mmCIF file of C-alpha atoms in Angstrom:
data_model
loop_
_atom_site.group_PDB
_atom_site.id
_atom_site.type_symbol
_atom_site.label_atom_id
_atom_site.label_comp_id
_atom_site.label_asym_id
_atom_site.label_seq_id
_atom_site.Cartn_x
_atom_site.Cartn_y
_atom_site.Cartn_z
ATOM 1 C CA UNK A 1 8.571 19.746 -25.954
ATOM 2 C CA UNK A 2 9.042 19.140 -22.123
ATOM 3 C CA UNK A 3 7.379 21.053 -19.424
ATOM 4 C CA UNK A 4 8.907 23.584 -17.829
ATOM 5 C CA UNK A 5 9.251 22.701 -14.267
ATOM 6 C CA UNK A 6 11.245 25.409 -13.160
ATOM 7 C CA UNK A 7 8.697 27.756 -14.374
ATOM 8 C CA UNK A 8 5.739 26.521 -11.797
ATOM 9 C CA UNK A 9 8.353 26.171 -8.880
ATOM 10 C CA UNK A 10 9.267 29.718 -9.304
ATOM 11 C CA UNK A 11 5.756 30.713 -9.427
ATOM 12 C CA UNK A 12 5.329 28.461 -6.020
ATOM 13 C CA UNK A 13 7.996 29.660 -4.579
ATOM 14 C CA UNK A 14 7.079 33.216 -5.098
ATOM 15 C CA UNK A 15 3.688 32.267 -3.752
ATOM 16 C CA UNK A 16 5.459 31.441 -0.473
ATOM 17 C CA UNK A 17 7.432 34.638 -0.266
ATOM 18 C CA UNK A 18 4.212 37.007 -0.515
ATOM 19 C CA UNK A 19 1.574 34.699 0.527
ATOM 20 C CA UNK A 20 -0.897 36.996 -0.735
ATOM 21 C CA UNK A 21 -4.309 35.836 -2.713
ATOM 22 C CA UNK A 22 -3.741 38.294 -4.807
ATOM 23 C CA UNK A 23 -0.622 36.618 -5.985
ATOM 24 C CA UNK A 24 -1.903 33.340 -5.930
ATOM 25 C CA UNK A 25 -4.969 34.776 -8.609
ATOM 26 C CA UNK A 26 -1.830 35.830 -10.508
ATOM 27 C CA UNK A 27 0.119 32.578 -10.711
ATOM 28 C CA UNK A 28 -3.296 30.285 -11.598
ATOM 29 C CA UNK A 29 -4.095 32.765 -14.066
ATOM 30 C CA UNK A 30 -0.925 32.678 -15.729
ATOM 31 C CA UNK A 31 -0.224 28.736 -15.131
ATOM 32 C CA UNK A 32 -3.961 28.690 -16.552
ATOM 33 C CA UNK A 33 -2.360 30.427 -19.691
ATOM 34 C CA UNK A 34 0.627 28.219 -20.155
ATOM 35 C CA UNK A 35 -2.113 24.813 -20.236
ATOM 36 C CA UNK A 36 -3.726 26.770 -23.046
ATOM 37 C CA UNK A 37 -0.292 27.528 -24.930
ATOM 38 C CA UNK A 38 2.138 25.018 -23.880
ATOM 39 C CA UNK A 39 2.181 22.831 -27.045
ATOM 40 C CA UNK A 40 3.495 19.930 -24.518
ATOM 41 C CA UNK A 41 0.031 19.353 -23.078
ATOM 42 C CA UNK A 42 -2.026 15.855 -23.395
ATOM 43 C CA UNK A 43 -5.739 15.727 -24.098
ATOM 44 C CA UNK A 44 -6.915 12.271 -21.571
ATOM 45 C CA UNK A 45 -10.184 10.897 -20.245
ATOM 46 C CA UNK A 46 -10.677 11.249 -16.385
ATOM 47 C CA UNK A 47 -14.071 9.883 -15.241
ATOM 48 C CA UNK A 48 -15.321 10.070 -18.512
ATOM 49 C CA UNK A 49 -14.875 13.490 -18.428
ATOM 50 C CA UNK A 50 -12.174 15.100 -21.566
ATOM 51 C CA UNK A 51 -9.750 17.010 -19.647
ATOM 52 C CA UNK A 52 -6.172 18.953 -20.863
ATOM 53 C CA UNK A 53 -3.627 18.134 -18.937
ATOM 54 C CA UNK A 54 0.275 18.067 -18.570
ATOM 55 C CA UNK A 55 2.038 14.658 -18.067
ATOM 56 C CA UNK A 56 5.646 14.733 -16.734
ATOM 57 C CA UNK A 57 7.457 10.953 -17.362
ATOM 58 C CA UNK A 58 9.445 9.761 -14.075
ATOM 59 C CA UNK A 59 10.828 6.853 -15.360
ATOM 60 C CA UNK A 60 9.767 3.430 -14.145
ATOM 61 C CA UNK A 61 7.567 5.149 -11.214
ATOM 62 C CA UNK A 62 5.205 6.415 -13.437
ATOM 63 C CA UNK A 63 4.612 9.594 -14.929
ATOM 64 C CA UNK A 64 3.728 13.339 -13.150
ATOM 65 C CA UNK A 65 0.066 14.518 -14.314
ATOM 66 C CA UNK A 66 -0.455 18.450 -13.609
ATOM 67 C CA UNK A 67 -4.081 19.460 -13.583
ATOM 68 C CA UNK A 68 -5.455 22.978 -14.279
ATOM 69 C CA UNK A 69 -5.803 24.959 -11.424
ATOM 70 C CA UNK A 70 -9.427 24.847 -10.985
ATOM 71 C CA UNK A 71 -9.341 20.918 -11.482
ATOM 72 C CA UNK A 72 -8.947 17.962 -9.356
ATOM 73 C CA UNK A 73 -7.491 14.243 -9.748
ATOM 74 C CA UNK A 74 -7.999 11.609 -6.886
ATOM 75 C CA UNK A 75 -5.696 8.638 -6.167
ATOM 76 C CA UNK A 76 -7.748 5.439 -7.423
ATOM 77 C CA UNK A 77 -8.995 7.337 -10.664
ATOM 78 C CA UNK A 78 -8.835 6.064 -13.638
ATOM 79 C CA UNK A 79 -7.023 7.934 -16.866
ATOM 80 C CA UNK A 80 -7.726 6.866 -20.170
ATOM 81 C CA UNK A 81 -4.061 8.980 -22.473
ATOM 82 C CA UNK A 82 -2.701 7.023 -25.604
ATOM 83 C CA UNK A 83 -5.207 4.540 -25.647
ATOM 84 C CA UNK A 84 -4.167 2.968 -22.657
ATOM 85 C CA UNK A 85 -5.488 2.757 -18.905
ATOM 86 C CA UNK A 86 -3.084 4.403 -16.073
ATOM 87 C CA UNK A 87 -4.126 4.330 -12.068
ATOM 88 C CA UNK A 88 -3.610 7.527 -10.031
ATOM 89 C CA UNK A 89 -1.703 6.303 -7.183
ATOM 90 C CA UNK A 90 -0.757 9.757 -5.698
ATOM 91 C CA UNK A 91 -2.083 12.911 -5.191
ATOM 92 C CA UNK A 92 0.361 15.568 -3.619
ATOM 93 C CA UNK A 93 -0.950 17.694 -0.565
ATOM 94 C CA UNK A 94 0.414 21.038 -1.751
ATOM 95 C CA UNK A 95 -2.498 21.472 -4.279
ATOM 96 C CA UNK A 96 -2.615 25.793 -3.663
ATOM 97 C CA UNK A 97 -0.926 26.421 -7.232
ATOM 98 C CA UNK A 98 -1.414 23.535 -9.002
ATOM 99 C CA UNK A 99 -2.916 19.913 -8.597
ATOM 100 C CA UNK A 100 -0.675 17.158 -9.078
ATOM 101 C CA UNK A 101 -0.849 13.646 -9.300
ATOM 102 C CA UNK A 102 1.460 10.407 -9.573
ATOM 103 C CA UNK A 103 -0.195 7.657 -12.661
ATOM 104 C CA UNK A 104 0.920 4.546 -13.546
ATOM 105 C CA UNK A 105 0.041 2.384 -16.380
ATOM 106 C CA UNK A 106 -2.468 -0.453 -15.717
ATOM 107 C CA UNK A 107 -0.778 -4.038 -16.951
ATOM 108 C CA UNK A 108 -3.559 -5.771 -16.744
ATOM 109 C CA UNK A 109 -7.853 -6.270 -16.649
ATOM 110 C CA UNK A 110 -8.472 -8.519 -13.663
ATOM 111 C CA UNK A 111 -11.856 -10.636 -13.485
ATOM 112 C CA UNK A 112 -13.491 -12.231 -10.853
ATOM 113 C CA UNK A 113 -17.494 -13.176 -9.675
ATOM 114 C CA UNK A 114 -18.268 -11.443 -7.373
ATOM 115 C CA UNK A 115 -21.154 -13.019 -4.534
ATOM 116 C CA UNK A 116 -24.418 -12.145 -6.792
ATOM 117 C CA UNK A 117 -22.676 -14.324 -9.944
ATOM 118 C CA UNK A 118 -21.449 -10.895 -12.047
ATOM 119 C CA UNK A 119 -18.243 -11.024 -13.447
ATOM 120 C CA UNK A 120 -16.611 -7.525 -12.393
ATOM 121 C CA UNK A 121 -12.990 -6.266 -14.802
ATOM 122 C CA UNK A 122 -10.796 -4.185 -13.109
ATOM 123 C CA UNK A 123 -7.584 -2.553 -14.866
ATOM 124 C CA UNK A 124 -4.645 -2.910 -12.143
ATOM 125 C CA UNK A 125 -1.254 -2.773 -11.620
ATOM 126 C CA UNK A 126 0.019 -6.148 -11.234
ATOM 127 C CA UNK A 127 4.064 -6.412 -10.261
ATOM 128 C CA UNK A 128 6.293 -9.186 -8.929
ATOM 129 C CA UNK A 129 8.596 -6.977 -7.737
ATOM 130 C CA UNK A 130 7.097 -3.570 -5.620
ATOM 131 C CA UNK A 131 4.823 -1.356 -5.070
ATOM 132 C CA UNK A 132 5.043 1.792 -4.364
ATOM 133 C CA UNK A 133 3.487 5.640 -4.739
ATOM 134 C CA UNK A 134 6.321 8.584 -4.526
ATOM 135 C CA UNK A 135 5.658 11.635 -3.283
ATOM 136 C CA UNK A 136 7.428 14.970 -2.581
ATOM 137 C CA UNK A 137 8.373 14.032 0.938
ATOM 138 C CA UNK A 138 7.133 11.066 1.926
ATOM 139 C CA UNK A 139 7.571 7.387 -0.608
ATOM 140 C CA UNK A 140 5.516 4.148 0.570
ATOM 141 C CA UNK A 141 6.915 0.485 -0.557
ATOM 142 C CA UNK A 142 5.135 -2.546 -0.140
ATOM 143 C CA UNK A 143 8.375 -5.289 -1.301
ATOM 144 C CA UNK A 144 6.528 -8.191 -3.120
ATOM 145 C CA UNK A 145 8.410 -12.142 -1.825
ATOM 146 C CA UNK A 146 9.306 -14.499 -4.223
ATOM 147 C CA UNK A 147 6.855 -16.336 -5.878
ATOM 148 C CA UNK A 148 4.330 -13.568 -5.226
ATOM 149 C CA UNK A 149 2.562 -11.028 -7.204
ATOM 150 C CA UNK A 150 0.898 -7.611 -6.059
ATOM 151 C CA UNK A 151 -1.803 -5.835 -7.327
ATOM 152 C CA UNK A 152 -3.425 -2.632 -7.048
ATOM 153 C CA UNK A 153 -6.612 -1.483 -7.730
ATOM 154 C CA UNK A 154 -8.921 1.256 -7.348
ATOM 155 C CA UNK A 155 -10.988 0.929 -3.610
ATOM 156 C CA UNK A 156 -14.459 1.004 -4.578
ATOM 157 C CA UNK A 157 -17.696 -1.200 -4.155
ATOM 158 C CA UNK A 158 -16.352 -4.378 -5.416
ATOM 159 C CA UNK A 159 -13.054 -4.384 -4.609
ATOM 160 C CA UNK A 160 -13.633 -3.524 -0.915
ATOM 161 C CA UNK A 161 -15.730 -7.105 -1.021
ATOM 162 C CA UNK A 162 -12.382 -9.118 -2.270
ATOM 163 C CA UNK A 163 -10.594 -11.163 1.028
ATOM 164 C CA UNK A 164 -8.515 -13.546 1.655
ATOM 165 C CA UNK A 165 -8.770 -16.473 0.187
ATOM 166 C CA UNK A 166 -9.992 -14.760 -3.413
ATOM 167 C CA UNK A 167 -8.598 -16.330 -6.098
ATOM 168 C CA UNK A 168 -8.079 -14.942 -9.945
ATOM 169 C CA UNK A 169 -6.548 -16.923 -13.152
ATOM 170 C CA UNK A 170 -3.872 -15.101 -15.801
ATOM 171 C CA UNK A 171 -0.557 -15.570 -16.745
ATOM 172 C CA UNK A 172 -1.549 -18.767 -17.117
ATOM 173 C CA UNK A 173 -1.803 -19.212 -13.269
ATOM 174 C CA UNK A 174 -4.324 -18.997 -10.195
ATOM 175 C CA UNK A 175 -3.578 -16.640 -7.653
ATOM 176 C CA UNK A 176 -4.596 -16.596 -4.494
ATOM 177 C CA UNK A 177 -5.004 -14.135 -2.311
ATOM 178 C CA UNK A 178 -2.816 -13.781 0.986
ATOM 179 C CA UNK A 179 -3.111 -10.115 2.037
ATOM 180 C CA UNK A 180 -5.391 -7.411 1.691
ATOM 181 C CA UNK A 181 -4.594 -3.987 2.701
ATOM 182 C CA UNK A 182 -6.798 -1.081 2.258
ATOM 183 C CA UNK A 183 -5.145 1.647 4.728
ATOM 184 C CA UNK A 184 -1.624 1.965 3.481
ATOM 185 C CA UNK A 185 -2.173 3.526 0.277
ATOM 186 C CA UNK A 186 -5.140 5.755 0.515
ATOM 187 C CA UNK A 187 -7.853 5.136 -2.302
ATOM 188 C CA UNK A 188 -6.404 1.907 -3.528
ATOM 189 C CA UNK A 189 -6.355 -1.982 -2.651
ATOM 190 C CA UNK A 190 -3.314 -3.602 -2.559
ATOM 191 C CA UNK A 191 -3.490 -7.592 -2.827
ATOM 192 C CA UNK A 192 -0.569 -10.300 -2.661
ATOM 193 C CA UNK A 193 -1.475 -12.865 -4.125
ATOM 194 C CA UNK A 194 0.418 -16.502 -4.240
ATOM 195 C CA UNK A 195 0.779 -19.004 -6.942
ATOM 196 C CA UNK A 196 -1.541 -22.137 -6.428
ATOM 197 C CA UNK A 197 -2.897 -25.161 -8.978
ATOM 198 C CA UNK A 198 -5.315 -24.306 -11.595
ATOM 199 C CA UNK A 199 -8.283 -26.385 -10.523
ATOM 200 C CA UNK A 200 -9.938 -27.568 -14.323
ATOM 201 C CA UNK A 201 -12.897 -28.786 -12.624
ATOM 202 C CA UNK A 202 -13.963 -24.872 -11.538
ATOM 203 C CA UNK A 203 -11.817 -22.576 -13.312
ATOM 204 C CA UNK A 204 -12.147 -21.253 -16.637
ATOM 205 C CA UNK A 205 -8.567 -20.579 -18.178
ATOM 206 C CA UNK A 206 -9.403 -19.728 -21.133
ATOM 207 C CA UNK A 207 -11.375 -16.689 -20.009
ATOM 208 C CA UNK A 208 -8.950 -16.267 -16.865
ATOM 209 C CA UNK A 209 -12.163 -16.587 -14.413
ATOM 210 C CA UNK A 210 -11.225 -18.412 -11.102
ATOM 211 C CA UNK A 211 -14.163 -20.567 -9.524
ATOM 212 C CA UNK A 212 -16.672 -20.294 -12.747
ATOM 213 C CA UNK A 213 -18.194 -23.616 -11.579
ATOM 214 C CA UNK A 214 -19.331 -24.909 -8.773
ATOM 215 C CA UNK A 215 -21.026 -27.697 -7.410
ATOM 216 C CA UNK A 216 -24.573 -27.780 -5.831
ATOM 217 C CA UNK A 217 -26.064 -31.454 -4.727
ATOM 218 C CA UNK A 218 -23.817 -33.101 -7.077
ATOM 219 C CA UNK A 219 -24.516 -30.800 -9.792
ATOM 220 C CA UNK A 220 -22.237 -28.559 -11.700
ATOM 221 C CA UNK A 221 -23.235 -25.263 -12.388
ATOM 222 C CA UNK A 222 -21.588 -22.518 -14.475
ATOM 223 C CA UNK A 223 -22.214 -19.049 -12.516
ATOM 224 C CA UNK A 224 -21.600 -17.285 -15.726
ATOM 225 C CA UNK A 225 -23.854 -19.355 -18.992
ATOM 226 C CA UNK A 226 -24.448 -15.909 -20.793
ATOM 227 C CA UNK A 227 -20.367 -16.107 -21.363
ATOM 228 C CA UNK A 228 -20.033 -18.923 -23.686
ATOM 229 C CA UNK A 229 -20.496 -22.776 -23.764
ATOM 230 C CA UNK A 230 -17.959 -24.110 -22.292
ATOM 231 C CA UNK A 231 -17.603 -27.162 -19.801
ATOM 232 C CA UNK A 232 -15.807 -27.710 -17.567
#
């Protein structure tokens, strides 16, 4: 069973007309009712946290996630529905009836050392084409050139480290990085990253770990031995 759309815009719109907190009480109570009844509802894992929730697919953007009133999604959460990981990559401002958010389903777990040896997975969006988030008025597009992938990922402690000049291993391919953007989608990192040669001297391709050895004094040494025993 769908959600019914045209149910919570009438309720919005007739939030607009009387503008009244009263009426607003109303209209969460009631939308509050429908999560509880509305057999189309998903049960998903936000922050580790179990939370009922509505999803809406739109297609190849992604899929509409309606929160209960009283609840909250950010854009660079993670949400954990049909055993699978999804990225918020939109929140909409208009959050006075109902909270709603744009997800899209992570493609792939990124790895990479970061400068204290740890190896640090990230599930991302990864996309030779675009990238995008869609909102009710506004849509932002980052086009992807040929022979380039993009990546997003949630902006947090590690991946605000990553630069330039980063480089990562899958598809059977290193990447490496060639922009870095922070600012144009709010809570994520976006990365385009170019095709380059696998070097089988440092990077470990059967893991998909770019730079796993390195040389000090003449010496090769594996930044990550609790991993396996492999050589270079």
């Amino acid at each position: 069973m769908s959600l019914d759309i045209d149910l919570y815009k009438s309720r919005l719109n007739a939030y607009k007309v009387t503008g009244k907190n009263g009426k607003i009480d109303s209209i969460k109570k009631q939308i509050l009712d429908d999560f509880i009844g509305n057999p189309s509802h998903e049960e998903v894992v936000i922050s580790d946290i179990v939370r009922d929730v509505h999803i809406v697919s739109e297609g190849a953007r992604g899929n509409r996630l309606l929160c209960k009133p009283n609840e909250d999604i950010k854009i660079g959460e993670y949400i954990i529905w049909n055993n699978g990981h999804f990225l918020c990559t939109h929140r909409f401002p208009d959050d006075k009836v109902q909270v709603k958010g744009t997800i899209q389903n992570c493609n792939h777990n990124l790895k990479w050392i970061n400068k204290n040896n740890q190896l640090i997975t990230r599930y991302c969006i990864e996309d030779a084409r675009t990238l995008y988030t869609t909102g009710i008025k506004d849509e932002k597009v980052i086009e992807i050139p040929n022979g380039m992938v993009g990546i997003q990922l949630p902006y947090d402690d590690e991946t605000k480290l990553l630069n330039r000049e980063d480089c990562f291993v899958f598809n059977k391919t290193k990447y490496k990085v060639t922009f870095y953007d922070e600012t144009t989608f709010n809570g994520l990192v976006i990365l385009i990253c170019t095709e380059t040669a696998i070097d089988t001297v440092k990077d470990d391709s059967i893991n998909e770990i770019a730079d796993r050895w390195i040389e000090i004094d003449g010496e090769k040494i594996d930044r990550l031995p609790w991993l396996d025993n492999q050589e270079p």
